[in-house]
Amino acid sequence: MEHQSFRRSQLIAFDKAAAGHDGVLSDPSGIVVIKPCKDAEIEFYQSTSSHPHFAIYIPTFMGTLSLSANADSTSASDADPSNLARTATMIPTAAGSVIPLESPHTIAQAPVVESAWAPSNGAKISTDRAIVLENVAAGFKKPNILDVKLGKRLWDDKAPPAKRARLEQASEETTCGSLGLRIEGMRIWQNAEKVEGDGDGFSFKDGYKVYGKQYGRSLSAETIRQGFEEFFLLEKGAAAKGLARKVINRFLEDLDGLLYVLEREESRIYSASLLFVYEGDKETLKSTLAAEPEEDALKRAGNNETYEETHEGDDDDESGPPAVQALKLIDFAHAEWTPGQGPDENLLHGLKSTIKVLEGLLKSS
């Protein structure tokens, strides 16, 4: 197998996430995200090749990396050609070399990038392995990003008693307990009106208004709408209109499609999140929507009876207008397929609550 290398110094810290652990990296182009993770999450991503409808709603899995602290370069080896669904994507680096990234849902062999890391509380995960995923926010000029954790139960069956107790308490004290969802973080473009400073539950950084975990934990079932109003830049209590209404309706279409898929999968996925991304630059959003060609009605309407036909060939469509919005299910450290056990009602509860909140934004409160 051909073996190609690139210098570790070419990788950069990925600081555009709305929530999650430290230690996430990217390439200079920003097209990919390199996320340190444990074997369980790698195995789950690899298994999604057998669940193609589910795979539509997660970030494209490009392969794995070995995070080595012993060399100045990381390397990625080509997977066995018989395992490839299509030709590997070659992504240029700043130095002009290339990183071979395997096609979605194939098992890549190796890169690594740092040595052991301390776990939890947002710190770097202790691991020497990582997954390479598409950066969902790539392709947006000024991406607005929202991370919504799903589920009332946040721990899996392998969690020790102390961890279960801590997560159960965190759930009961936040909207996870009441709604099965919690806002984990947000980044909202402010048109460069303010670039630095702090506020009540948020800070300003590089032209973005940034909300951390504590903001979401301060919301209740009665005030959760306010968090989503903030993300979509809506007036408090007013029905969404204009561009915001169009974006929300598109997210609702995506959420309905994900709901349809999850109701037909048998899995247990704990502490996963919904990642919402939409164009934050108003002029870009407006011009993109105006220039967007009229799409197939079934594709945008999410007609479930023709689901397979609607998505057939999606992976082959490499072109298209700039992105308007994107929705993905992320974070699978505590996920597995459970044949014979039925759909994941815990995850579905949070998803249905999210749909209900967004539907509420289309009406005055």
mmCIF file of C-alpha atoms in Angstrom:
data_model
loop_
_atom_site.group_PDB
_atom_site.id
_atom_site.type_symbol
_atom_site.label_atom_id
_atom_site.label_comp_id
_atom_site.label_asym_id
_atom_site.label_seq_id
_atom_site.Cartn_x
_atom_site.Cartn_y
_atom_site.Cartn_z
ATOM 1 C CA MET A 1 0.000 0.000 0.000
ATOM 2 C CA GLU A 2 1.231 3.499 -0.817
ATOM 3 C CA HIS A 3 2.247 5.417 2.296
ATOM 4 C CA GLN A 4 2.239 9.220 2.295
ATOM 5 C CA SER A 5 3.291 11.527 5.128
ATOM 6 C CA PHE A 6 2.832 15.101 6.175
ATOM 7 C CA ARG A 7 4.325 17.099 9.018
ATOM 8 C CA ARG A 8 2.541 17.324 12.309
ATOM 9 C CA SER A 9 3.178 21.066 12.217
ATOM 10 C CA GLN A 10 0.794 21.288 9.274
ATOM 11 C CA LEU A 11 -2.124 20.373 11.510
ATOM 12 C CA ILE A 12 -3.793 23.235 13.317
ATOM 13 C CA ALA A 13 -6.075 23.472 16.325
ATOM 14 C CA PHE A 14 -9.752 23.426 15.393
ATOM 15 C CA ASP A 15 -11.312 26.244 17.411
ATOM 16 C CA LYS A 16 -14.598 26.696 15.563
ATOM 17 C CA ALA A 17 -16.623 24.073 17.453
ATOM 18 C CA ALA A 18 -19.624 25.177 19.482
ATOM 19 C CA ALA A 19 -18.951 22.517 22.139
ATOM 20 C CA GLY A 20 -16.968 19.347 22.790
ATOM 21 C CA HIS A 21 -13.516 18.304 23.978
ATOM 22 C CA ASP A 22 -10.254 20.137 23.448
ATOM 23 C CA GLY A 23 -7.589 18.623 21.226
ATOM 24 C CA VAL A 24 -9.567 18.590 17.975
ATOM 25 C CA LEU A 25 -7.416 19.404 14.939
ATOM 26 C CA SER A 26 -7.883 20.375 11.313
ATOM 27 C CA ASP A 27 -5.857 20.662 8.138
ATOM 28 C CA PRO A 28 -4.897 24.123 6.804
ATOM 29 C CA SER A 29 -7.730 24.095 4.280
ATOM 30 C CA GLY A 30 -10.323 23.580 7.035
ATOM 31 C CA ILE A 31 -12.065 20.872 5.008
ATOM 32 C CA VAL A 32 -11.587 18.143 7.598
ATOM 33 C CA VAL A 33 -11.841 17.733 11.356
ATOM 34 C CA ILE A 34 -9.455 15.367 13.131
ATOM 35 C CA LYS A 35 -11.103 14.218 16.345
ATOM 36 C CA PRO A 36 -9.223 12.168 18.960
ATOM 37 C CA CYS A 37 -11.446 9.331 20.138
ATOM 38 C CA LYS A 38 -11.553 5.855 21.627
ATOM 39 C CA ASP A 39 -11.902 2.582 19.736
ATOM 40 C CA ALA A 40 -15.667 2.362 20.351
ATOM 41 C CA GLU A 41 -16.370 5.532 18.379
ATOM 42 C CA ILE A 42 -14.058 4.489 15.552
ATOM 43 C CA GLU A 43 -15.797 1.125 15.312
ATOM 44 C CA PHE A 44 -19.214 2.779 15.254
ATOM 45 C CA TYR A 45 -18.222 5.100 12.406
ATOM 46 C CA GLN A 46 -16.803 2.150 10.487
ATOM 47 C CA SER A 47 -20.045 0.216 11.014
ATOM 48 C CA THR A 48 -22.171 2.918 9.391
ATOM 49 C CA SER A 49 -21.299 1.498 5.974
ATOM 50 C CA SER A 50 -24.014 -1.070 6.742
ATOM 51 C CA HIS A 51 -26.511 1.699 7.571
ATOM 52 C CA PRO A 52 -26.473 3.983 4.510
ATOM 53 C CA HIS A 53 -29.637 5.902 5.379
ATOM 54 C CA PHE A 54 -28.253 6.712 8.814
ATOM 55 C CA ALA A 55 -24.905 7.688 7.283
ATOM 56 C CA ILE A 56 -26.576 10.503 5.345
ATOM 57 C CA TYR A 57 -27.183 12.307 8.625
ATOM 58 C CA ILE A 58 -23.680 12.097 10.112
ATOM 59 C CA PRO A 59 -20.444 13.825 9.047
ATOM 60 C CA THR A 60 -18.715 11.979 6.224
ATOM 61 C CA PHE A 61 -16.248 9.500 7.712
ATOM 62 C CA MET A 62 -12.950 9.675 5.810
ATOM 63 C CA GLY A 63 -10.739 7.352 7.821
ATOM 64 C CA THR A 64 -8.607 7.084 10.959
ATOM 65 C CA LEU A 65 -5.377 8.671 12.097
ATOM 66 C CA SER A 66 -2.699 7.504 14.493
ATOM 67 C CA LEU A 67 -1.631 10.354 16.776
ATOM 68 C CA SER A 68 2.099 9.758 17.196
ATOM 69 C CA ALA A 69 4.239 11.854 19.499
ATOM 70 C CA ASN A 70 7.445 10.107 18.433
ATOM 71 C CA ALA A 71 7.795 11.558 14.951
ATOM 72 C CA ASP A 72 7.588 14.975 13.373
ATOM 73 C CA SER A 73 5.149 13.743 10.771
ATOM 74 C CA THR A 74 1.878 11.878 10.729
ATOM 75 C CA SER A 75 1.067 9.401 8.037
ATOM 76 C CA ALA A 76 -1.991 7.978 6.378
ATOM 77 C CA SER A 77 -1.894 4.767 4.402
ATOM 78 C CA ASP A 78 -4.260 3.872 1.612
ATOM 79 C CA ALA A 79 -6.906 1.321 2.527
ATOM 80 C CA ASP A 80 -7.210 -1.930 0.598
ATOM 81 C CA PRO A 81 -8.755 -0.896 -2.757
ATOM 82 C CA SER A 82 -11.318 -3.671 -2.379
ATOM 83 C CA ASN A 83 -12.715 -1.837 0.642
ATOM 84 C CA LEU A 84 -13.132 1.502 -1.081
ATOM 85 C CA ALA A 85 -16.591 2.619 -2.125
ATOM 86 C CA ARG A 86 -15.045 5.166 -4.477
ATOM 87 C CA THR A 87 -11.728 6.846 -5.213
ATOM 88 C CA ALA A 88 -9.965 8.361 -2.215
ATOM 89 C CA THR A 89 -10.131 12.144 -1.889
ATOM 90 C CA MET A 90 -6.775 13.913 -1.952
ATOM 91 C CA ILE A 91 -6.649 17.086 0.122
ATOM 92 C CA PRO A 92 -3.753 19.537 -0.478
ATOM 93 C CA THR A 93 -1.731 20.732 2.508
ATOM 94 C CA ALA A 94 -0.033 24.078 2.930
ATOM 95 C CA ALA A 95 3.298 22.578 1.851
ATOM 96 C CA GLY A 96 1.865 21.156 -1.346
ATOM 97 C CA SER A 97 1.882 17.511 -0.308
ATOM 98 C CA VAL A 98 -1.347 15.575 0.029
ATOM 99 C CA ILE A 99 -3.171 13.724 2.765
ATOM 100 C CA PRO A 100 -4.948 10.646 1.406
ATOM 101 C CA LEU A 101 -8.372 10.522 2.962
ATOM 102 C CA GLU A 102 -10.348 7.346 2.500
ATOM 103 C CA SER A 103 -13.844 7.476 1.090
ATOM 104 C CA PRO A 104 -16.755 7.452 3.551
ATOM 105 C CA HIS A 105 -17.408 4.364 5.614
ATOM 106 C CA THR A 106 -14.114 2.614 4.830
ATOM 107 C CA ILE A 107 -11.481 1.557 7.322
ATOM 108 C CA ALA A 108 -8.302 3.553 6.983
ATOM 109 C CA GLN A 109 -5.076 2.401 8.609
ATOM 110 C CA ALA A 110 -3.290 4.860 10.706
ATOM 111 C CA PRO A 111 -2.354 8.630 11.516
ATOM 112 C CA VAL A 112 -1.785 9.781 15.221
ATOM 113 C CA VAL A 113 -1.014 13.205 16.447
ATOM 114 C CA GLU A 114 -0.381 13.730 20.089
ATOM 115 C CA SER A 115 0.399 11.515 23.026
ATOM 116 C CA ALA A 116 -1.855 10.662 25.980
ATOM 117 C CA TRP A 117 -4.393 13.304 26.938
ATOM 118 C CA ALA A 118 -6.344 13.881 30.127
ATOM 119 C CA PRO A 119 -10.024 12.881 29.881
ATOM 120 C CA SER A 120 -13.347 14.640 30.415
ATOM 121 C CA ASN A 121 -14.709 18.022 31.445
ATOM 122 C CA GLY A 122 -13.897 19.300 27.995
ATOM 123 C CA ALA A 123 -10.218 18.350 28.315
ATOM 124 C CA LYS A 124 -8.304 16.375 25.685
ATOM 125 C CA ILE A 125 -9.236 12.709 25.511
ATOM 126 C CA SER A 126 -6.488 10.270 26.481
ATOM 127 C CA THR A 127 -5.977 8.329 23.243
ATOM 128 C CA ASP A 128 -3.517 7.816 20.412
ATOM 129 C CA ARG A 129 -6.175 7.456 17.718
ATOM 130 C CA ALA A 130 -8.392 9.863 15.841
ATOM 131 C CA ILE A 131 -11.049 9.895 13.179
ATOM 132 C CA VAL A 132 -11.016 12.139 10.122
ATOM 133 C CA LEU A 133 -14.411 13.672 9.369
ATOM 134 C CA GLU A 134 -15.737 16.276 7.021
ATOM 135 C CA ASN A 135 -15.893 19.715 8.580
ATOM 136 C CA VAL A 136 -19.634 20.348 8.388
ATOM 137 C CA ALA A 137 -19.038 24.114 8.635
ATOM 138 C CA ALA A 138 -16.721 24.175 5.601
ATOM 139 C CA GLY A 139 -18.344 25.893 2.646
ATOM 140 C CA PHE A 140 -19.989 28.585 4.755
ATOM 141 C CA LYS A 141 -18.665 32.145 4.738
ATOM 142 C CA LYS A 142 -19.647 32.862 8.361
ATOM 143 C CA PRO A 143 -21.124 29.677 9.851
ATOM 144 C CA ASN A 144 -23.536 29.992 12.743
ATOM 145 C CA ILE A 145 -23.195 26.799 14.794
ATOM 146 C CA LEU A 146 -25.411 25.225 17.454
ATOM 147 C CA ASP A 147 -24.713 22.000 19.393
ATOM 148 C CA VAL A 148 -27.773 20.363 20.993
ATOM 149 C CA LYS A 149 -27.208 17.303 23.176
ATOM 150 C CA LEU A 150 -29.952 14.667 22.897
ATOM 151 C CA GLY A 151 -31.493 12.311 25.432
ATOM 152 C CA LYS A 152 -32.639 12.265 29.024
ATOM 153 C CA ARG A 153 -30.278 9.380 29.762
ATOM 154 C CA LEU A 154 -26.702 10.360 28.946
ATOM 155 C CA TRP A 155 -24.763 7.292 30.100
ATOM 156 C CA ASP A 156 -24.352 3.876 28.513
ATOM 157 C CA ASP A 157 -24.464 0.475 30.178
ATOM 158 C CA LYS A 158 -20.685 0.422 30.635
ATOM 159 C CA ALA A 159 -20.567 3.601 32.727
ATOM 160 C CA PRO A 160 -19.387 3.095 36.337
ATOM 161 C CA PRO A 161 -21.867 3.971 39.127
ATOM 162 C CA ALA A 162 -20.179 7.277 39.985
ATOM 163 C CA LYS A 163 -20.392 8.458 36.386
ATOM 164 C CA ARG A 164 -24.016 7.368 36.103
ATOM 165 C CA ALA A 165 -24.907 9.328 39.233
ATOM 166 C CA ARG A 166 -23.133 12.445 38.003
ATOM 167 C CA LEU A 167 -24.796 12.330 34.579
ATOM 168 C CA GLU A 168 -28.212 11.567 36.036
ATOM 169 C CA GLN A 169 -27.876 14.633 38.236
ATOM 170 C CA ALA A 170 -26.753 16.774 35.306
ATOM 171 C CA SER A 171 -29.738 15.553 33.317
ATOM 172 C CA GLU A 172 -32.289 16.198 36.042
ATOM 173 C CA GLU A 173 -30.932 19.689 36.711
ATOM 174 C CA THR A 174 -31.155 20.743 33.060
ATOM 175 C CA THR A 175 -33.512 20.484 30.118
ATOM 176 C CA CYS A 176 -32.153 16.999 29.340
ATOM 177 C CA GLY A 177 -34.368 15.753 32.155
ATOM 178 C CA SER A 178 -37.496 17.617 31.096
ATOM 179 C CA LEU A 179 -37.143 17.741 27.306
ATOM 180 C CA GLY A 180 -34.451 15.247 26.379
ATOM 181 C CA LEU A 181 -32.301 18.013 24.901
ATOM 182 C CA ARG A 182 -29.840 20.641 26.081
ATOM 183 C CA ILE A 183 -28.016 23.459 24.316
ATOM 184 C CA GLU A 184 -24.309 22.693 24.671
ATOM 185 C CA GLY A 185 -22.932 25.734 22.884
ATOM 186 C CA MET A 186 -23.452 28.282 20.105
ATOM 187 C CA ARG A 187 -21.373 30.507 17.834
ATOM 188 C CA ILE A 188 -23.361 33.306 16.169
ATOM 189 C CA TRP A 189 -21.897 35.776 13.675
ATOM 190 C CA GLN A 190 -22.497 39.395 14.679
ATOM 191 C CA ASN A 191 -21.539 41.118 11.414
ATOM 192 C CA ALA A 192 -18.324 42.290 13.089
ATOM 193 C CA GLU A 193 -20.250 44.838 15.139
ATOM 194 C CA LYS A 194 -18.428 43.632 18.223
ATOM 195 C CA VAL A 195 -15.304 41.512 18.185
ATOM 196 C CA GLU A 196 -14.201 41.144 21.795
ATOM 197 C CA GLY A 197 -15.703 41.246 25.290
ATOM 198 C CA ASP A 198 -18.021 39.342 27.590
ATOM 199 C CA GLY A 199 -21.715 39.421 28.403
ATOM 200 C CA ASP A 200 -24.312 37.545 30.406
ATOM 201 C CA GLY A 201 -23.529 33.903 29.610
ATOM 202 C CA PHE A 202 -21.607 34.677 26.433
ATOM 203 C CA SER A 203 -18.435 36.243 25.091
ATOM 204 C CA PHE A 204 -17.440 37.926 21.839
ATOM 205 C CA LYS A 205 -14.592 36.433 19.840
ATOM 206 C CA ASP A 206 -13.498 37.178 16.283
ATOM 207 C CA GLY A 207 -16.846 38.730 15.424
ATOM 208 C CA TYR A 208 -18.861 35.840 16.902
ATOM 209 C CA LYS A 209 -21.090 35.758 19.943
ATOM 210 C CA VAL A 210 -20.069 32.562 21.720
ATOM 211 C CA TYR A 211 -22.222 30.722 24.277
ATOM 212 C CA GLY A 212 -20.768 27.929 26.400
ATOM 213 C CA LYS A 213 -22.241 25.036 28.346
ATOM 214 C CA GLN A 214 -23.355 27.120 31.293
ATOM 215 C CA TYR A 215 -25.768 29.095 29.153
ATOM 216 C CA GLY A 216 -27.612 25.983 28.048
ATOM 217 C CA ARG A 217 -27.654 24.641 31.591
ATOM 218 C CA SER A 218 -29.282 27.849 32.787
ATOM 219 C CA LEU A 219 -32.304 27.351 30.520
ATOM 220 C CA SER A 220 -35.484 25.570 31.579
ATOM 221 C CA ALA A 221 -38.282 23.887 29.667
ATOM 222 C CA GLU A 222 -40.093 27.230 29.829
ATOM 223 C CA THR A 223 -37.157 29.288 28.520
ATOM 224 C CA ILE A 224 -35.536 26.881 26.047
ATOM 225 C CA ARG A 225 -37.177 28.773 23.185
ATOM 226 C CA GLN A 226 -35.048 31.793 24.066
ATOM 227 C CA GLY A 227 -31.876 29.870 23.322
ATOM 228 C CA PHE A 228 -33.092 28.937 19.854
ATOM 229 C CA GLU A 229 -34.368 32.484 19.285
ATOM 230 C CA GLU A 230 -30.852 33.688 20.014
ATOM 231 C CA PHE A 231 -29.348 31.246 17.530
ATOM 232 C CA PHE A 232 -31.722 32.241 14.743
ATOM 233 C CA LEU A 233 -31.525 35.968 15.639
ATOM 234 C CA LEU A 234 -35.257 36.235 16.314
ATOM 235 C CA GLU A 235 -37.178 38.771 18.329
ATOM 236 C CA LYS A 236 -38.231 37.341 21.666
ATOM 237 C CA GLY A 237 -41.639 35.674 21.401
ATOM 238 C CA ALA A 238 -42.175 36.703 17.772
ATOM 239 C CA ALA A 239 -42.814 34.284 14.929
ATOM 240 C CA ALA A 240 -39.840 33.749 12.641
ATOM 241 C CA LYS A 241 -40.064 35.521 9.313
ATOM 242 C CA GLY A 242 -37.977 36.247 6.249
ATOM 243 C CA LEU A 243 -34.657 34.459 5.882
ATOM 244 C CA ALA A 244 -34.820 32.962 9.374
ATOM 245 C CA ARG A 245 -38.153 31.329 8.632
ATOM 246 C CA LYS A 246 -36.780 29.771 5.439
ATOM 247 C CA VAL A 247 -33.753 28.408 7.281
ATOM 248 C CA ILE A 248 -35.859 26.988 10.124
ATOM 249 C CA ASN A 249 -38.182 25.266 7.657
ATOM 250 C CA ARG A 250 -35.193 23.641 5.967
ATOM 251 C CA PHE A 251 -33.907 22.410 9.311
ATOM 252 C CA LEU A 252 -37.342 20.982 10.053
ATOM 253 C CA GLU A 253 -37.245 19.056 6.787
ATOM 254 C CA ASP A 254 -33.854 17.613 7.748
ATOM 255 C CA LEU A 255 -35.040 16.774 11.256
ATOM 256 C CA ASP A 256 -38.092 14.981 9.877
ATOM 257 C CA GLY A 257 -35.823 12.942 7.607
ATOM 258 C CA LEU A 258 -33.559 11.999 10.512
ATOM 259 C CA LEU A 259 -36.588 11.065 12.603
ATOM 260 C CA TYR A 260 -37.817 8.790 9.821
ATOM 261 C CA VAL A 261 -34.449 7.007 9.715
ATOM 262 C CA LEU A 262 -34.000 6.645 13.479
ATOM 263 C CA GLU A 263 -37.487 5.216 13.902
ATOM 264 C CA ARG A 264 -36.382 2.399 11.593
ATOM 265 C CA GLU A 265 -32.950 1.745 13.120
ATOM 266 C CA GLU A 266 -32.259 -0.377 16.197
ATOM 267 C CA SER A 267 -29.546 1.333 18.171
ATOM 268 C CA ARG A 268 -28.628 2.847 21.520
ATOM 269 C CA ILE A 269 -26.860 6.169 21.172
ATOM 270 C CA TYR A 270 -26.146 8.079 24.365
ATOM 271 C CA SER A 271 -24.908 11.664 24.729
ATOM 272 C CA ALA A 272 -24.922 12.377 20.989
ATOM 273 C CA SER A 273 -25.640 15.859 19.658
ATOM 274 C CA LEU A 274 -27.397 17.545 16.793
ATOM 275 C CA LEU A 275 -25.096 19.960 14.983
ATOM 276 C CA PHE A 276 -26.931 22.842 13.317
ATOM 277 C CA VAL A 277 -25.009 25.058 10.886
ATOM 278 C CA TYR A 278 -26.362 27.871 8.723
ATOM 279 C CA GLU A 279 -24.880 30.814 6.849
ATOM 280 C CA GLY A 280 -24.456 33.748 9.234
ATOM 281 C CA ASP A 281 -23.558 36.351 6.649
ATOM 282 C CA LYS A 282 -26.951 37.794 5.754
ATOM 283 C CA GLU A 283 -26.040 38.991 2.285
ATOM 284 C CA THR A 284 -24.475 35.657 1.379
ATOM 285 C CA LEU A 285 -27.483 33.795 2.750
ATOM 286 C CA LYS A 286 -29.888 36.028 0.859
ATOM 287 C CA SER A 287 -28.055 35.742 -2.458
ATOM 288 C CA THR A 288 -27.585 31.975 -2.080
ATOM 289 C CA LEU A 289 -31.276 31.406 -1.476
ATOM 290 C CA ALA A 290 -32.183 33.686 -4.363
ATOM 291 C CA ALA A 291 -29.797 31.924 -6.755
ATOM 292 C CA GLU A 292 -30.613 28.409 -5.653
ATOM 293 C CA PRO A 293 -32.198 26.417 -8.469
ATOM 294 C CA GLU A 294 -35.622 24.959 -7.843
ATOM 295 C CA GLU A 295 -34.986 21.531 -6.347
ATOM 296 C CA ASP A 296 -36.866 18.348 -6.767
ATOM 297 C CA ALA A 297 -39.981 18.736 -4.617
ATOM 298 C CA LEU A 298 -39.686 15.270 -3.130
ATOM 299 C CA LYS A 299 -36.085 15.834 -2.118
ATOM 300 C CA ARG A 300 -36.819 19.002 -0.133
ATOM 301 C CA ALA A 301 -40.191 17.781 1.142
ATOM 302 C CA GLY A 302 -38.747 14.536 2.441
ATOM 303 C CA ASN A 303 -41.434 12.259 1.032
ATOM 304 C CA ASN A 304 -40.808 9.090 3.022
ATOM 305 C CA GLU A 305 -42.480 6.793 0.501
ATOM 306 C CA THR A 306 -39.767 7.586 -2.031
ATOM 307 C CA TYR A 307 -36.940 8.003 0.470
ATOM 308 C CA GLU A 308 -34.458 5.764 -1.295
ATOM 309 C CA GLU A 309 -35.103 7.298 -4.710
ATOM 310 C CA THR A 310 -34.821 10.784 -3.246
ATOM 311 C CA HIS A 311 -31.324 10.162 -1.872
ATOM 312 C CA GLU A 312 -30.072 7.946 -4.672
ATOM 313 C CA GLY A 313 -26.928 9.466 -6.141
ATOM 314 C CA ASP A 314 -26.526 12.092 -3.414
ATOM 315 C CA ASP A 315 -22.890 11.096 -2.866
ATOM 316 C CA ASP A 316 -22.110 11.605 -6.544
ATOM 317 C CA ASP A 317 -23.232 15.222 -6.578
ATOM 318 C CA GLU A 318 -19.991 17.091 -5.888
ATOM 319 C CA SER A 319 -21.176 20.468 -7.186
ATOM 320 C CA GLY A 320 -23.901 22.856 -6.191
ATOM 321 C CA PRO A 321 -24.526 26.348 -4.824
ATOM 322 C CA PRO A 322 -22.963 27.616 -1.572
ATOM 323 C CA ALA A 323 -24.403 26.042 1.536
ATOM 324 C CA VAL A 324 -27.494 27.470 3.232
ATOM 325 C CA GLN A 325 -27.696 25.117 6.203
ATOM 326 C CA ALA A 326 -26.580 21.698 7.352
ATOM 327 C CA LEU A 327 -27.756 19.311 10.061
ATOM 328 C CA LYS A 328 -25.756 16.338 11.328
ATOM 329 C CA LEU A 329 -25.920 13.920 14.240
ATOM 330 C CA ILE A 330 -22.511 13.814 15.936
ATOM 331 C CA ASP A 331 -20.564 12.268 18.840
ATOM 332 C CA PHE A 332 -20.767 8.486 19.002
ATOM 333 C CA ALA A 333 -18.474 7.591 21.887
ATOM 334 C CA HIS A 334 -21.392 5.741 23.497
ATOM 335 C CA ALA A 335 -23.208 4.223 20.530
ATOM 336 C CA GLU A 336 -23.953 0.732 19.268
ATOM 337 C CA TRP A 337 -26.362 -1.128 17.023
ATOM 338 C CA THR A 338 -28.813 -3.275 18.992
ATOM 339 C CA PRO A 339 -30.659 -5.668 16.657
ATOM 340 C CA GLY A 340 -33.949 -6.881 18.070
ATOM 341 C CA GLN A 341 -34.249 -4.143 20.698
ATOM 342 C CA GLY A 342 -36.229 -1.625 18.684
ATOM 343 C CA PRO A 343 -35.599 2.079 18.069
ATOM 344 C CA ASP A 344 -33.725 4.292 20.513
ATOM 345 C CA GLU A 345 -36.626 5.957 22.323
ATOM 346 C CA ASN A 346 -34.272 8.028 24.482
ATOM 347 C CA LEU A 347 -32.694 9.630 21.404
ATOM 348 C CA LEU A 348 -36.047 9.960 19.649
ATOM 349 C CA HIS A 349 -37.488 11.809 22.650
ATOM 350 C CA GLY A 350 -34.830 14.507 22.354
ATOM 351 C CA LEU A 351 -35.198 14.694 18.583
ATOM 352 C CA LYS A 352 -38.974 15.089 18.777
ATOM 353 C CA SER A 353 -38.592 17.790 21.434
ATOM 354 C CA THR A 354 -36.170 19.648 19.165
ATOM 355 C CA ILE A 355 -38.650 19.485 16.301
ATOM 356 C CA LYS A 356 -41.362 20.820 18.578
ATOM 357 C CA VAL A 357 -39.194 23.762 19.655
ATOM 358 C CA LEU A 358 -38.377 24.696 16.049
ATOM 359 C CA GLU A 359 -42.015 24.370 15.021
ATOM 360 C CA GLY A 360 -42.836 26.732 17.868
ATOM 361 C CA LEU A 361 -40.465 29.345 16.452
ATOM 362 C CA LEU A 362 -42.726 29.640 13.412
ATOM 363 C CA LYS A 363 -45.499 30.906 15.690
ATOM 364 C CA SER A 364 -45.692 33.661 18.280
ATOM 365 C CA SER A 365 -45.279 32.466 21.834
#
